[in-house]
Amino acid sequence: MNYPARTNNQEIELGSTFQPKFGEDGLIPCITQDITTGQVLMFAFMNAESFAHTLKTRKATYWSRSRKKLWVKGEESGNVQWVKEIYTDCDQDVVLVKVEQTGSANASCHNGYKSCFYRKFADLDTAAAGTEYKLATIAERLFDPATVYKKK
Amino acid sequence: MNYPARTNNQEIELGSTFQPKFGEDGLIPCITQDITTGQVLMFAFMNAESFAHTLKTRKATYWSRSRKKLWVKGEESGNVQWVKEIYTDCDQDVVLVKVEQTGSANASCHNGYKSCFYRKFADLDTAAAGTEYKLATIAERLFDPATVYKKK
């Protein structure tokens, strides 16, 4: 997969041609956001191949660094992310995809939550003081991972 | 800066203690979101020191990989990001900060836009076909970079 080559800063930052920067590892960070609610669902990486697969199928497709293979989100769980819009940032080294999160559980996280960001700092003051780094779970579980993912 | 050590998957993924994973380069990816509108403003990296600085000052503080120094967002432009909430993801190797973007221009991008994600694919079909990779600018410029950043 070849995308337009990087030219100069002016073109990259303000131009109208996609000139992505895949890192030395061939990956570009990807933020995935629910197009309706604006909730950030997850963060993962894409390589050129998974980006092309995303464009072609409109199913958000990442590169699994642990499994070293294309990762079509929802392939196993059924919770497919249908890509509606793709953004890039000023220096074109990050992409943001806006999706419709679908599937029976409508969850993007393998732990059964709508978003992977289901925990936040319970108290920023104690964290700032270094006395406690407590996280509060602020979301509801939509499915039980044990029943969705079969053991292999 | 020491944060609680990583223990086991169960604790990392479902526990209530912040056990962040900074990469081999000492960095953790950070997504910054406007707490009111949900707009993704930018993506950058933090190291342990910039994360601590963020907690302490509540000003979003990143690690500039190009300048190799702490980068207090808005220090020069005045467009400070006041951190209201900090989330982490399932495997605690990403953080999401929700901020109030302030400053006269109320912009987070050095190019003068509210968000760094001011361009999106104009047409996913032609991109999927590989015939055209055209980006459309979908945001208004809030300031002229030349008047805000002084030449050094």
mmCIF file of N, CA, C and O in Angstrom, chain A residues 11-98:
data_model
loop_
_atom_site.group_PDB
_atom_site.id
_atom_site.type_symbol
_atom_site.label_atom_id
_atom_site.label_comp_id
_atom_site.label_asym_id
_atom_site.label_seq_id
_atom_site.Cartn_x
_atom_site.Cartn_y
_atom_site.Cartn_z
ATOM 1 N N GLU A 11 2.835 21.746 3.144
ATOM 2 C CA GLU A 11 1.886 20.827 2.507
ATOM 3 C C GLU A 11 1.314 19.823 3.509
ATOM 4 O O GLU A 11 0.136 19.500 3.498
ATOM 5 N N ILE A 12 2.212 19.313 4.359
ATOM 6 C CA ILE A 12 1.784 18.314 5.339
ATOM 7 C C ILE A 12 0.799 18.937 6.318
ATOM 8 O O ILE A 12 -0.234 18.358 6.629
ATOM 9 N N GLU A 13 1.110 20.143 6.776
ATOM 10 C CA GLU A 13 0.293 20.743 7.841
ATOM 11 C C GLU A 13 -0.959 21.453 7.341
ATOM 12 O O GLU A 13 -1.956 21.501 8.042
ATOM 13 N N LEU A 14 -0.865 22.039 6.161
ATOM 14 C CA LEU A 14 -2.015 22.830 5.702
ATOM 15 C C LEU A 14 -2.548 22.404 4.342
ATOM 16 O O LEU A 14 -3.531 22.948 3.852
ATOM 17 N N GLY A 15 -1.936 21.420 3.751
ATOM 18 C CA GLY A 15 -2.345 20.995 2.413
ATOM 19 C C GLY A 15 -3.575 20.098 2.417
ATOM 20 O O GLY A 15 -4.146 19.790 3.465
ATOM 21 N N SER A 16 -3.975 19.696 1.222
ATOM 22 C CA SER A 16 -5.201 18.908 1.089
ATOM 23 C C SER A 16 -4.928 17.511 0.547
ATOM 24 O O SER A 16 -5.789 16.883 -0.044
ATOM 25 N N THR A 17 -3.700 17.044 0.759
ATOM 26 C CA THR A 17 -3.386 15.666 0.362
ATOM 27 C C THR A 17 -2.934 14.872 1.585
ATOM 28 O O THR A 17 -2.116 15.348 2.375
ATOM 29 N N PHE A 18 -3.489 13.695 1.728
ATOM 30 C CA PHE A 18 -3.107 12.803 2.813
ATOM 31 C C PHE A 18 -1.683 12.330 2.571
ATOM 32 O O PHE A 18 -1.386 11.712 1.548
ATOM 33 N N GLN A 19 -0.786 12.679 3.489
ATOM 34 C CA GLN A 19 0.633 12.298 3.399
ATOM 35 C C GLN A 19 1.039 11.736 4.752
ATOM 36 O O GLN A 19 1.754 12.384 5.509
ATOM 37 N N PRO A 20 0.557 10.565 5.055
ATOM 38 C CA PRO A 20 0.704 10.058 6.424
ATOM 39 C C PRO A 20 2.136 9.673 6.765
ATOM 40 O O PRO A 20 2.915 9.298 5.894
ATOM 41 N N LYS A 21 2.439 9.790 8.041
ATOM 42 C CA LYS A 21 3.732 9.312 8.517
ATOM 43 C C LYS A 21 3.522 8.039 9.328
ATOM 44 O O LYS A 21 2.969 8.081 10.432
ATOM 45 N N PHE A 22 3.915 6.937 8.755
ATOM 46 C CA PHE A 22 3.956 5.699 9.524
ATOM 47 C C PHE A 22 5.315 5.672 10.206
ATOM 48 O O PHE A 22 6.320 6.053 9.597
ATOM 49 N N GLY A 23 5.351 5.309 11.458
ATOM 50 C CA GLY A 23 6.603 5.326 12.211
ATOM 51 C C GLY A 23 7.607 4.317 11.680
ATOM 52 O O GLY A 23 7.340 3.584 10.719
ATOM 53 N N GLU A 24 8.755 4.285 12.325
ATOM 54 C CA GLU A 24 9.805 3.341 11.908
ATOM 55 C C GLU A 24 9.319 1.895 11.988
ATOM 56 O O GLU A 24 9.783 1.024 11.264
ATOM 57 N N ASP A 25 8.362 1.689 12.904
ATOM 58 C CA ASP A 25 7.782 0.349 13.047
ATOM 59 C C ASP A 25 6.643 0.130 12.045
ATOM 60 O O ASP A 25 5.964 -0.895 12.086
ATOM 61 N N GLY A 26 6.406 1.109 11.169
ATOM 62 C CA GLY A 26 5.357 0.964 10.159
ATOM 63 C C GLY A 26 3.964 1.285 10.673
ATOM 64 O O GLY A 26 2.970 1.059 9.974
ATOM 65 N N LEU A 27 3.888 1.829 11.888
ATOM 66 C CA LEU A 27 2.571 2.023 12.517
ATOM 67 C C LEU A 27 2.217 3.490 12.681
ATOM 68 O O LEU A 27 3.088 4.347 12.860
ATOM 69 N N ILE A 28 0.928 3.750 12.645
ATOM 70 C CA ILE A 28 0.422 5.094 12.915
ATOM 71 C C ILE A 28 -0.611 4.958 14.042
ATOM 72 O O ILE A 28 -1.422 4.030 14.025
ATOM 73 N N PRO A 29 -0.542 5.830 15.060
ATOM 74 C CA PRO A 29 -1.520 5.756 16.140
ATOM 75 C C PRO A 29 -2.913 6.122 15.627
ATOM 76 O O PRO A 29 -3.047 6.998 14.768
ATOM 77 N N CYS A 30 -3.907 5.457 16.148
ATOM 78 C CA CYS A 30 -5.288 5.698 15.731
ATOM 79 C C CYS A 30 -6.199 5.864 16.945
ATOM 80 O O CYS A 30 -6.240 4.999 17.814
ATOM 81 N N ILE A 31 -6.909 6.976 16.973
ATOM 82 C CA ILE A 31 -7.918 7.221 18.008
ATOM 83 C C ILE A 31 -9.276 6.904 17.392
ATOM 84 O O ILE A 31 -9.563 7.344 16.279
ATOM 85 N N THR A 32 -10.082 6.157 18.092
ATOM 86 C CA THR A 32 -11.399 5.794 17.571
ATOM 87 C C THR A 32 -12.486 6.403 18.444
ATOM 88 O O THR A 32 -12.500 6.212 19.661
ATOM 89 N N GLN A 33 -13.359 7.151 17.788
ATOM 90 C CA GLN A 33 -14.352 7.928 18.497
ATOM 91 C C GLN A 33 -15.748 7.560 17.979
ATOM 92 O O GLN A 33 -15.937 7.354 16.785
ATOM 93 N N ASP A 34 -16.712 7.497 18.871
ATOM 94 C CA ASP A 34 -18.110 7.264 18.487
ATOM 95 C C ASP A 34 -18.615 8.526 17.785
ATOM 96 O O ASP A 34 -18.574 9.610 18.364
ATOM 97 N N ILE A 35 -19.078 8.374 16.562
ATOM 98 C CA ILE A 35 -19.454 9.562 15.791
ATOM 99 C C ILE A 35 -20.694 10.253 16.355
ATOM 100 O O ILE A 35 -20.855 11.457 16.198
ATOM 101 N N THR A 36 -21.519 9.512 17.047
ATOM 102 C CA THR A 36 -22.751 10.110 17.570
ATOM 103 C C THR A 36 -22.527 10.812 18.901
ATOM 104 O O THR A 36 -22.929 11.959 19.086
ATOM 105 N N THR A 37 -21.855 10.125 19.815
ATOM 106 C CA THR A 37 -21.717 10.675 21.176
ATOM 107 C C THR A 37 -20.397 11.410 21.389
ATOM 108 O O THR A 37 -20.262 12.153 22.355
ATOM 109 N N GLY A 38 -19.416 11.188 20.524
ATOM 110 C CA GLY A 38 -18.104 11.793 20.709
ATOM 111 C C GLY A 38 -17.248 11.048 21.724
ATOM 112 O O GLY A 38 -16.099 11.421 21.970
ATOM 113 N N GLN A 39 -17.779 9.985 22.304
ATOM 114 C CA GLN A 39 -16.985 9.213 23.268
ATOM 115 C C GLN A 39 -15.760 8.589 22.587
ATOM 116 O O GLN A 39 -15.871 8.030 21.489
ATOM 117 N N VAL A 40 -14.611 8.707 23.230
ATOM 118 C CA VAL A 40 -13.419 8.028 22.718
ATOM 119 C C VAL A 40 -13.551 6.555 23.103
ATOM 120 O O VAL A 40 -13.678 6.223 24.286
ATOM 121 N N LEU A 41 -13.548 5.695 22.105
ATOM 122 C CA LEU A 41 -13.794 4.280 22.354
ATOM 123 C C LEU A 41 -12.517 3.504 22.632
ATOM 124 O O LEU A 41 -12.480 2.655 23.513
ATOM 125 N N MET A 42 -11.486 3.807 21.865
ATOM 126 C CA MET A 42 -10.251 3.059 22.028
ATOM 127 C C MET A 42 -9.100 3.769 21.336
ATOM 128 O O MET A 42 -9.287 4.752 20.633
ATOM 129 N N PHE A 43 -7.923 3.231 21.588
ATOM 130 C CA PHE A 43 -6.715 3.710 20.939
ATOM 131 C C PHE A 43 -5.935 2.477 20.499
ATOM 132 O O PHE A 43 -5.760 1.541 21.286
ATOM 133 N N ALA A 44 -5.504 2.477 19.266
ATOM 134 C CA ALA A 44 -4.723 1.336 18.773
ATOM 135 C C ALA A 44 -3.828 1.822 17.640
ATOM 136 O O ALA A 44 -3.729 3.028 17.404
ATOM 137 N N PHE A 45 -3.179 0.905 16.980
ATOM 138 C CA PHE A 45 -2.299 1.279 15.874
ATOM 139 C C PHE A 45 -2.801 0.662 14.575
ATOM 140 O O PHE A 45 -3.445 -0.378 14.569
ATOM 141 N N MET A 46 -2.487 1.355 13.489
ATOM 142 C CA MET A 46 -2.740 0.815 12.154
ATOM 143 C C MET A 46 -1.413 0.787 11.419
ATOM 144 O O MET A 46 -0.542 1.625 11.677
ATOM 145 N N ASN A 47 -1.280 -0.170 10.515
ATOM 146 C CA ASN A 47 -0.183 -0.074 9.546
ATOM 147 C C ASN A 47 -0.809 0.224 8.186
ATOM 148 O O ASN A 47 -2.038 0.378 8.082
ATOM 149 N N ALA A 48 0.000 0.325 7.160
ATOM 150 C CA ALA A 48 -0.528 0.703 5.847
ATOM 151 C C ALA A 48 -1.591 -0.287 5.387
ATOM 152 O O ALA A 48 -2.619 0.092 4.834
ATOM 153 N N GLU A 49 -1.354 -1.555 5.679
ATOM 154 C CA GLU A 49 -2.282 -2.594 5.230
ATOM 155 C C GLU A 49 -3.614 -2.498 5.976
ATOM 156 O O GLU A 49 -4.688 -2.619 5.373
ATOM 157 N N SER A 50 -3.560 -2.294 7.284
ATOM 158 C CA SER A 50 -4.815 -2.232 8.037
ATOM 159 C C SER A 50 -5.568 -0.952 7.708
ATOM 160 O O SER A 50 -6.800 -0.929 7.692
ATOM 161 N N PHE A 51 -4.831 0.103 7.398
ATOM 162 C CA PHE A 51 -5.493 1.346 6.992
ATOM 163 C C PHE A 51 -6.226 1.123 5.664
ATOM 164 O O PHE A 51 -7.374 1.529 5.492
ATOM 165 N N ALA A 52 -5.576 0.451 4.738
ATOM 166 C CA ALA A 52 -6.200 0.155 3.438
ATOM 167 C C ALA A 52 -7.422 -0.738 3.626
ATOM 168 O O ALA A 52 -8.463 -0.544 2.990
ATOM 169 N N HIS A 53 -7.302 -1.711 4.525
ATOM 170 C CA HIS A 53 -8.416 -2.619 4.800
ATOM 171 C C HIS A 53 -9.593 -1.850 5.403
ATOM 172 O O HIS A 53 -10.760 -2.116 5.092
ATOM 173 N N THR A 54 -9.262 -0.875 6.242
ATOM 174 C CA THR A 54 -10.290 -0.025 6.844
ATOM 175 C C THR A 54 -11.029 0.761 5.758
ATOM 176 O O THR A 54 -12.259 0.827 5.733
ATOM 177 N N LEU A 55 -10.257 1.357 4.867
ATOM 178 C CA LEU A 55 -10.860 2.141 3.780
ATOM 179 C C LEU A 55 -11.749 1.269 2.894
ATOM 180 O O LEU A 55 -12.856 1.655 2.527
ATOM 181 N N LYS A 56 -11.253 0.094 2.584
ATOM 182 C CA LYS A 56 -11.938 -0.778 1.623
ATOM 183 C C LYS A 56 -13.224 -1.373 2.196
ATOM 184 O O LYS A 56 -14.245 -1.435 1.518
ATOM 185 N N THR A 57 -13.150 -1.801 3.448
ATOM 186 C CA THR A 57 -14.297 -2.508 4.040
ATOM 187 C C THR A 57 -15.154 -1.592 4.905
ATOM 188 O O THR A 57 -16.263 -1.965 5.269
ATOM 189 N N ARG A 58 -14.598 -0.448 5.271
ATOM 190 C CA ARG A 58 -15.230 0.485 6.213
ATOM 191 C C ARG A 58 -15.361 -0.102 7.623
ATOM 192 O O ARG A 58 -16.027 0.485 8.474
ATOM 193 N N LYS A 59 -14.766 -1.249 7.837
ATOM 194 C CA LYS A 59 -14.680 -1.795 9.194
ATOM 195 C C LYS A 59 -13.331 -1.385 9.767
ATOM 196 O O LYS A 59 -12.287 -1.669 9.151
ATOM 197 N N ALA A 60 -13.356 -0.744 10.940
ATOM 198 C CA ALA A 60 -12.091 -0.326 11.554
ATOM 199 C C ALA A 60 -11.196 -1.548 11.732
ATOM 200 O O ALA A 60 -11.593 -2.541 12.358
ATOM 201 N N THR A 61 -10.001 -1.457 11.170
ATOM 202 C CA THR A 61 -9.066 -2.585 11.160
ATOM 203 C C THR A 61 -7.725 -2.087 11.668
ATOM 204 O O THR A 61 -7.163 -1.140 11.124
ATOM 205 N N TYR A 62 -7.246 -2.719 12.713
ATOM 206 C CA TYR A 62 -6.008 -2.284 13.349
ATOM 207 C C TYR A 62 -4.906 -3.296 13.064
ATOM 208 O O TYR A 62 -5.125 -4.334 12.452
ATOM 209 N N TRP A 63 -3.732 -2.972 13.562
ATOM 210 C CA TRP A 63 -2.630 -3.923 13.521
ATOM 211 C C TRP A 63 -2.389 -4.369 14.951
ATOM 212 O O TRP A 63 -2.136 -3.556 15.837
ATOM 213 N N SER A 64 -2.548 -5.642 15.187
ATOM 214 C CA SER A 64 -2.300 -6.170 16.525
ATOM 215 C C SER A 64 -0.805 -6.371 16.723
ATOM 216 O O SER A 64 -0.196 -7.219 16.060
ATOM 217 N N ARG A 65 -0.246 -5.568 17.614
ATOM 218 C CA ARG A 65 1.190 -5.680 17.859
ATOM 219 C C ARG A 65 1.537 -6.972 18.575
ATOM 220 O O ARG A 65 2.602 -7.539 18.373
ATOM 221 N N SER A 66 0.621 -7.462 19.416
ATOM 222 C CA SER A 66 0.920 -8.694 20.160
ATOM 223 C C SER A 66 0.775 -9.922 19.256
ATOM 224 O O SER A 66 1.609 -10.821 19.278
ATOM 225 N N ARG A 67 -0.270 -9.924 18.424
ATOM 226 C CA ARG A 67 -0.499 -11.093 17.573
ATOM 227 C C ARG A 67 0.161 -10.965 16.208
ATOM 228 O O ARG A 67 0.152 -11.902 15.405
ATOM 229 N N LYS A 68 0.698 -9.750 15.962
ATOM 230 C CA LYS A 68 1.365 -9.483 14.681
ATOM 231 C C LYS A 68 0.498 -9.844 13.480
ATOM 232 O O LYS A 68 0.930 -10.541 12.552
ATOM 233 N N LYS A 69 -0.750 -9.386 13.516
ATOM 234 C CA LYS A 69 -1.632 -9.623 12.364
ATOM 235 C C LYS A 69 -2.714 -8.571 12.307
ATOM 236 O O LYS A 69 -2.935 -7.835 13.278
ATOM 237 N N LEU A 70 -3.392 -8.515 11.153
ATOM 238 C CA LEU A 70 -4.518 -7.594 10.997
ATOM 239 C C LEU A 70 -5.580 -7.958 12.020
ATOM 240 O O LEU A 70 -5.829 -9.128 12.295
ATOM 241 N N TRP A 71 -6.215 -6.932 12.543
ATOM 242 C CA TRP A 71 -7.182 -7.120 13.597
ATOM 243 C C TRP A 71 -8.446 -6.347 13.175
ATOM 244 O O TRP A 71 -8.519 -5.138 13.350
ATOM 245 N N VAL A 72 -9.360 -7.102 12.577
ATOM 246 C CA VAL A 72 -10.637 -6.488 12.180
ATOM 247 C C VAL A 72 -11.499 -6.430 13.434
ATOM 248 O O VAL A 72 -11.956 -7.452 13.937
ATOM 249 N N LYS A 73 -11.689 -5.225 13.916
ATOM 250 C CA LYS A 73 -12.404 -5.046 15.186
ATOM 251 C C LYS A 73 -13.801 -5.656 15.088
ATOM 252 O O LYS A 73 -14.544 -5.362 14.152
ATOM 253 N N GLY A 74 -14.134 -6.533 16.043
ATOM 254 C CA GLY A 74 -15.463 -7.127 16.077
ATOM 255 C C GLY A 74 -15.570 -8.428 15.304
ATOM 256 O O GLY A 74 -16.623 -9.051 15.269
ATOM 257 N N GLU A 75 -14.471 -8.848 14.687
ATOM 258 C CA GLU A 75 -14.475 -10.077 13.896
ATOM 259 C C GLU A 75 -14.937 -11.259 14.744
ATOM 260 O O GLU A 75 -15.689 -12.118 14.287
ATOM 261 N N GLU A 76 -14.479 -11.272 15.983
ATOM 262 C CA GLU A 76 -14.830 -12.397 16.854
ATOM 263 C C GLU A 76 -16.062 -12.080 17.699
ATOM 264 O O GLU A 76 -16.961 -12.887 17.864
ATOM 265 N N SER A 77 -16.097 -10.868 18.231
ATOM 266 C CA SER A 77 -17.171 -10.496 19.164
ATOM 267 C C SER A 77 -18.437 -10.030 18.455
ATOM 268 O O SER A 77 -19.514 -9.994 19.045
ATOM 269 N N GLY A 78 -18.304 -9.676 17.171
ATOM 270 C CA GLY A 78 -19.467 -9.148 16.450
ATOM 271 C C GLY A 78 -19.648 -7.647 16.613
ATOM 272 O O GLY A 78 -20.488 -7.043 15.954
ATOM 273 N N ASN A 79 -18.848 -7.033 17.492
ATOM 274 C CA ASN A 79 -18.990 -5.600 17.736
ATOM 275 C C ASN A 79 -18.141 -4.783 16.745
ATOM 276 O O ASN A 79 -17.148 -4.168 17.093
ATOM 277 N N VAL A 80 -18.613 -4.799 15.520
ATOM 278 C CA VAL A 80 -17.896 -4.119 14.426
ATOM 279 C C VAL A 80 -17.997 -2.601 14.585
ATOM 280 O O VAL A 80 -18.989 -2.080 15.071
ATOM 281 N N GLN A 81 -16.937 -1.915 14.180
ATOM 282 C CA GLN A 81 -16.930 -0.446 14.145
ATOM 283 C C GLN A 81 -16.999 0.004 12.692
ATOM 284 O O GLN A 81 -16.037 -0.148 11.953
ATOM 285 N N TRP A 82 -18.110 0.576 12.303
ATOM 286 C CA TRP A 82 -18.266 1.049 10.919
ATOM 287 C C TRP A 82 -17.728 2.458 10.804
ATOM 288 O O TRP A 82 -18.210 3.380 11.452
ATOM 289 N N VAL A 83 -16.740 2.604 9.959
ATOM 290 C CA VAL A 83 -16.038 3.886 9.833
ATOM 291 C C VAL A 83 -16.834 4.849 8.959
ATOM 292 O O VAL A 83 -17.186 4.527 7.820
ATOM 293 N N LYS A 84 -17.084 6.030 9.510
ATOM 294 C CA LYS A 84 -17.857 7.046 8.786
ATOM 295 C C LYS A 84 -16.989 8.205 8.325
ATOM 296 O O LYS A 84 -17.242 8.804 7.291
ATOM 297 N N GLU A 85 -15.999 8.545 9.118
ATOM 298 C CA GLU A 85 -15.122 9.666 8.785
ATOM 299 C C GLU A 85 -13.704 9.346 9.260
ATOM 300 O O GLU A 85 -13.527 8.682 10.283
ATOM 301 N N ILE A 86 -12.723 9.839 8.526
ATOM 302 C CA ILE A 86 -11.326 9.672 8.932
ATOM 303 C C ILE A 86 -10.636 11.034 8.902
ATOM 304 O O ILE A 86 -10.662 11.717 7.877
ATOM 305 N N TYR A 87 -10.065 11.394 10.017
ATOM 306 C CA TYR A 87 -9.338 12.656 10.162
ATOM 307 C C TYR A 87 -7.848 12.370 10.321
ATOM 308 O O TYR A 87 -7.451 11.284 10.747
ATOM 309 N N THR A 88 -7.040 13.381 10.031
ATOM 310 C CA THR A 88 -5.643 13.298 10.427
ATOM 311 C C THR A 88 -5.265 14.586 11.136
ATOM 312 O O THR A 88 -6.014 15.553 11.096
ATOM 313 N N ASP A 89 -4.140 14.573 11.836
ATOM 314 C CA ASP A 89 -3.775 15.752 12.623
ATOM 315 C C ASP A 89 -2.800 16.637 11.851
ATOM 316 O O ASP A 89 -2.438 16.338 10.708
ATOM 317 N N CYS A 90 -2.387 17.713 12.479
ATOM 318 C CA CYS A 90 -1.584 18.729 11.791
ATOM 319 C C CYS A 90 -0.361 18.142 11.098
ATOM 320 O O CYS A 90 -0.103 18.441 9.939
ATOM 321 N N ASP A 91 0.397 17.304 11.797
ATOM 322 C CA ASP A 91 1.594 16.771 11.146
ATOM 323 C C ASP A 91 1.377 15.381 10.529
ATOM 324 O O ASP A 91 2.346 14.733 10.110
ATOM 325 N N GLN A 92 0.114 15.004 10.473
ATOM 326 C CA GLN A 92 -0.255 13.761 9.779
ATOM 327 C C GLN A 92 0.501 12.532 10.266
ATOM 328 O O GLN A 92 0.910 11.679 9.460
ATOM 329 N N ASP A 93 0.693 12.457 11.579
ATOM 330 C CA ASP A 93 1.278 11.230 12.121
ATOM 331 C C ASP A 93 0.338 10.529 13.089
ATOM 332 O O ASP A 93 0.762 9.663 13.876
ATOM 333 N N VAL A 94 -0.931 10.913 13.041
ATOM 334 C CA VAL A 94 -1.987 10.289 13.849
ATOM 335 C C VAL A 94 -3.255 10.295 12.999
ATOM 336 O O VAL A 94 -3.452 11.225 12.212
ATOM 337 N N VAL A 95 -4.091 9.290 13.148
ATOM 338 C CA VAL A 95 -5.417 9.355 12.532
ATOM 339 C C VAL A 95 -6.495 9.227 13.602
ATOM 340 O O VAL A 95 -6.274 8.652 14.675
ATOM 341 N N LEU A 96 -7.629 9.812 13.282
ATOM 342 C CA LEU A 96 -8.809 9.759 14.156
ATOM 343 C C LEU A 96 -9.934 9.215 13.297
ATOM 344 O O LEU A 96 -10.251 9.811 12.260
ATOM 345 N N VAL A 97 -10.503 8.090 13.709
ATOM 346 C CA VAL A 97 -11.621 7.562 12.934
ATOM 347 C C VAL A 97 -12.896 7.702 13.747
ATOM 348 O O VAL A 97 -12.917 7.433 14.954
ATOM 349 N N LYS A 98 -13.913 8.172 13.088
ATOM 350 C CA LYS A 98 -15.220 8.285 13.732
ATOM 351 C C LYS A 98 -16.086 7.149 13.216
ATOM 352 O O LYS A 98 -16.197 6.954 12.008
#
